[in-house]
Every structure is written in C-alpha cells, then in structure tokens.
Short mmCIF file of C-alpha atoms in Angstrom, two decimals:
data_model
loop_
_atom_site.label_atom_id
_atom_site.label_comp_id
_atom_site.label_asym_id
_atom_site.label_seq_id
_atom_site.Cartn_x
_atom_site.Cartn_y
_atom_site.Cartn_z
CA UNK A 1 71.78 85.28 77.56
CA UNK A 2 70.44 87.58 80.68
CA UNK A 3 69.07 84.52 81.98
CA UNK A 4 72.42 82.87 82.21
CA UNK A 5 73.77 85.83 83.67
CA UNK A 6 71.40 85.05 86.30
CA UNK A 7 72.60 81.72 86.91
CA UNK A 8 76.34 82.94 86.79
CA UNK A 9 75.52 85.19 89.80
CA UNK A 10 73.69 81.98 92.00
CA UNK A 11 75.48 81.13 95.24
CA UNK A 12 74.62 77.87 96.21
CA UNK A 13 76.14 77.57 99.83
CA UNK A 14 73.61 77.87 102.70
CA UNK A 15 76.25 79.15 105.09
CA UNK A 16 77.15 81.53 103.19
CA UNK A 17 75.67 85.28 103.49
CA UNK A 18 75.74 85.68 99.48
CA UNK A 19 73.80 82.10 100.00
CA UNK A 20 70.73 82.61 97.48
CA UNK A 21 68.70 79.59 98.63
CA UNK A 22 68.89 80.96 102.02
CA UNK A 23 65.32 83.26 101.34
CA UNK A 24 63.89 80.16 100.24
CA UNK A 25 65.28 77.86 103.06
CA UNK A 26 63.47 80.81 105.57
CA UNK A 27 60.13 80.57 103.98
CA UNK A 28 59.99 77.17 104.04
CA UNK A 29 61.12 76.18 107.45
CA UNK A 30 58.88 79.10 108.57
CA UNK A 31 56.40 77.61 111.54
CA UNK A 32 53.62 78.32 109.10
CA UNK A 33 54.68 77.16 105.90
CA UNK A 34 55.53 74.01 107.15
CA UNK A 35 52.14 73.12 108.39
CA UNK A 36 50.78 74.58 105.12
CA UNK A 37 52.93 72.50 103.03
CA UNK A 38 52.36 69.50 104.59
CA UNK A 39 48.94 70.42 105.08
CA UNK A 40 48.35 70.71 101.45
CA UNK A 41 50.21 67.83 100.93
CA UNK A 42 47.05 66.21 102.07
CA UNK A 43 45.53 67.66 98.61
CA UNK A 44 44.03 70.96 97.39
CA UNK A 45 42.38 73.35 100.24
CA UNK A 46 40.20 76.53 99.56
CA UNK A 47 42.14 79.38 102.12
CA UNK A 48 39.54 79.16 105.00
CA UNK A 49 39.80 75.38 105.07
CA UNK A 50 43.42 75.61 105.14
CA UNK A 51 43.24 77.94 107.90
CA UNK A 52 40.55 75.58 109.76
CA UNK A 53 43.56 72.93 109.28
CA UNK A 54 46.63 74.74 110.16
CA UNK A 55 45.25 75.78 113.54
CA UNK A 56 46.48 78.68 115.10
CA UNK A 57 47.80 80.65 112.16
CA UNK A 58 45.49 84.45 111.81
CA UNK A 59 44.59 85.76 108.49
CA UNK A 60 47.19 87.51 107.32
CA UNK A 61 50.22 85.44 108.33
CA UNK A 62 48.65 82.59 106.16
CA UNK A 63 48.10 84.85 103.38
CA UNK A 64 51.22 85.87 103.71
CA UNK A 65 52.81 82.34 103.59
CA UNK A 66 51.20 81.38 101.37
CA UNK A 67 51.92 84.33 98.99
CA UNK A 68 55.78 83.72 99.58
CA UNK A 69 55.17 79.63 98.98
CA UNK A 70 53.58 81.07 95.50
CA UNK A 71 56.27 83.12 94.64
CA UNK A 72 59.15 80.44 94.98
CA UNK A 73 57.06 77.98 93.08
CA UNK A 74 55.55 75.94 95.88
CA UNK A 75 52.27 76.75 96.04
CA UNK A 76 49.78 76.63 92.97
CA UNK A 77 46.82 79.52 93.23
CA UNK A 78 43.67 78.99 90.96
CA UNK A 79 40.84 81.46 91.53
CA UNK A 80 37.44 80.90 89.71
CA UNK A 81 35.66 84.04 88.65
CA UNK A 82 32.58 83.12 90.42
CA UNK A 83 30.43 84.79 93.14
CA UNK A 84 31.67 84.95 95.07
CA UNK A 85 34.99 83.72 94.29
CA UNK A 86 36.48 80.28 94.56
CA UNK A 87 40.00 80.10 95.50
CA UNK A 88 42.08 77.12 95.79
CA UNK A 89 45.54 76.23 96.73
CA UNK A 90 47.67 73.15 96.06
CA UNK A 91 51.07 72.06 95.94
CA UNK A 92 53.50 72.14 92.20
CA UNK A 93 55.93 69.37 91.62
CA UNK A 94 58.26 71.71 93.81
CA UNK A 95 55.81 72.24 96.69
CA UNK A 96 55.09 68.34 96.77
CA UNK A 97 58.98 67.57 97.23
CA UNK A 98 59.36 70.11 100.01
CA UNK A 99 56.84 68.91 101.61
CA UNK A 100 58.18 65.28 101.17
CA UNK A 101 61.16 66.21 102.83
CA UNK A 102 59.19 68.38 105.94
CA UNK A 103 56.79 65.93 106.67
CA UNK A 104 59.39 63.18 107.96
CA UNK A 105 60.85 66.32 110.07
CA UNK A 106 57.35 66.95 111.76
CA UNK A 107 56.95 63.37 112.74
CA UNK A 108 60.12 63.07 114.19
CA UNK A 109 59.50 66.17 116.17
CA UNK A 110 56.20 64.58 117.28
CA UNK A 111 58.31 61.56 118.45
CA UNK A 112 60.66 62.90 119.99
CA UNK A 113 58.53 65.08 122.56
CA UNK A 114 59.01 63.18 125.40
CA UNK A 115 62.85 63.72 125.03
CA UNK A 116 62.32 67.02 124.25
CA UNK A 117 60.19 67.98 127.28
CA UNK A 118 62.71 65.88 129.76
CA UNK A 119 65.53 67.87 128.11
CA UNK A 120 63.70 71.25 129.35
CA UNK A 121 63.37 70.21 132.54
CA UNK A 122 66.76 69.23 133.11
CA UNK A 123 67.49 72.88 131.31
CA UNK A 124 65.18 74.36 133.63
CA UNK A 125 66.45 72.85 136.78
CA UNK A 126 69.95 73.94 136.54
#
C-alpha cells in the first residue's frame, strides 16, 4: 500500500517544477555521466580504468557520478573482498538504455562541430 502511495505522488512532466524525473534527467545529462555511461557501455571498467577513459574527470567528481548513476539504478557496483580490493562498475538493464539513447546524442555532437564552431564565430563577431 505505501508503495502505491508513492506512485500516487509521481509527477511525470519534465517542465514541471514538481517534475520527479527531473533529478534523474540532471544526473544523467551531467557532462560526466554521460561519458561514463557510454563509456561503460563499452563493458565493465574497474574505477581507475574508467577514469583513464573518461579523460578529464578528477577523483571525486567520478565517484560522485558514479555514486548518483548507482543510486537511480544505472550503474551496477560489485566489490570483491580481496587485497586489495577489486571494484568494478557496469551498466543494469536501465544504465544500458540510457546510454542507448546518449550515445546517438554524443555522435551527433561530434558531427556537428564544424557547424557548431562556425556558429561561434559568427556569435563572436557580432
């Protein structure tokens, strides 16, 4: 019963400020979750190789990203209790259709860089 309460109370209209997908639609258009969702897309990655991959990105803003991608179901943590310990990350059925729908996004954007740049030269010479 309290979980249908739940699902009473979900607002499922991005433009609106009661929106609740909105939280999720932040983390996952994020600059870094992007790249680690379609980075992991590629298959599993232990956290430094991720970071290796996802150039750019410090410490603690992947961990972070990662963390959130976890929490909303995207992201699939398995530590081994070894020494010293083996972590892995990898994408759940939810993480895997995200990142279906992101990946055509970044290659567009790669694409379209040359009309990008011209546009911010015309922006900048006005």
């Amino acid at each position: 019963m309290e979980m249908e309460e739940e699902f009473e109370n979900l607002v499922a209209d991005v433009f609106s400020r009661k929106c609740t997908s909105r939280t999720v639609l932040e983390t996952i258009t994020g600059r870094w979750a992007i790249l680690a969702l379609a980075a992991l897309y590629e298959g599993p990655y232990r956290f430094n190789a991720l970071r290796r991959r996802v150039d750019g990105v410090s410490e603690k803003m992947l961990s972070q990203t990662l963390q959130a991608l976890e929490r909303d179901g995207m992201v699939l943590r398995e530590a081994e209790h070894t020494i010293p310990p083996r972590v892995e990350y990898s994408l759940t059925t939810l993480g895997r259709e995200a990142a279906e729908h992101l990946i055509p996004l970044i290659s567009w954007v790669e694409g379209r860089m040359p009309d990008v740049t011209s546009a911010r030269e015309t922006y900048q010479g006005r």
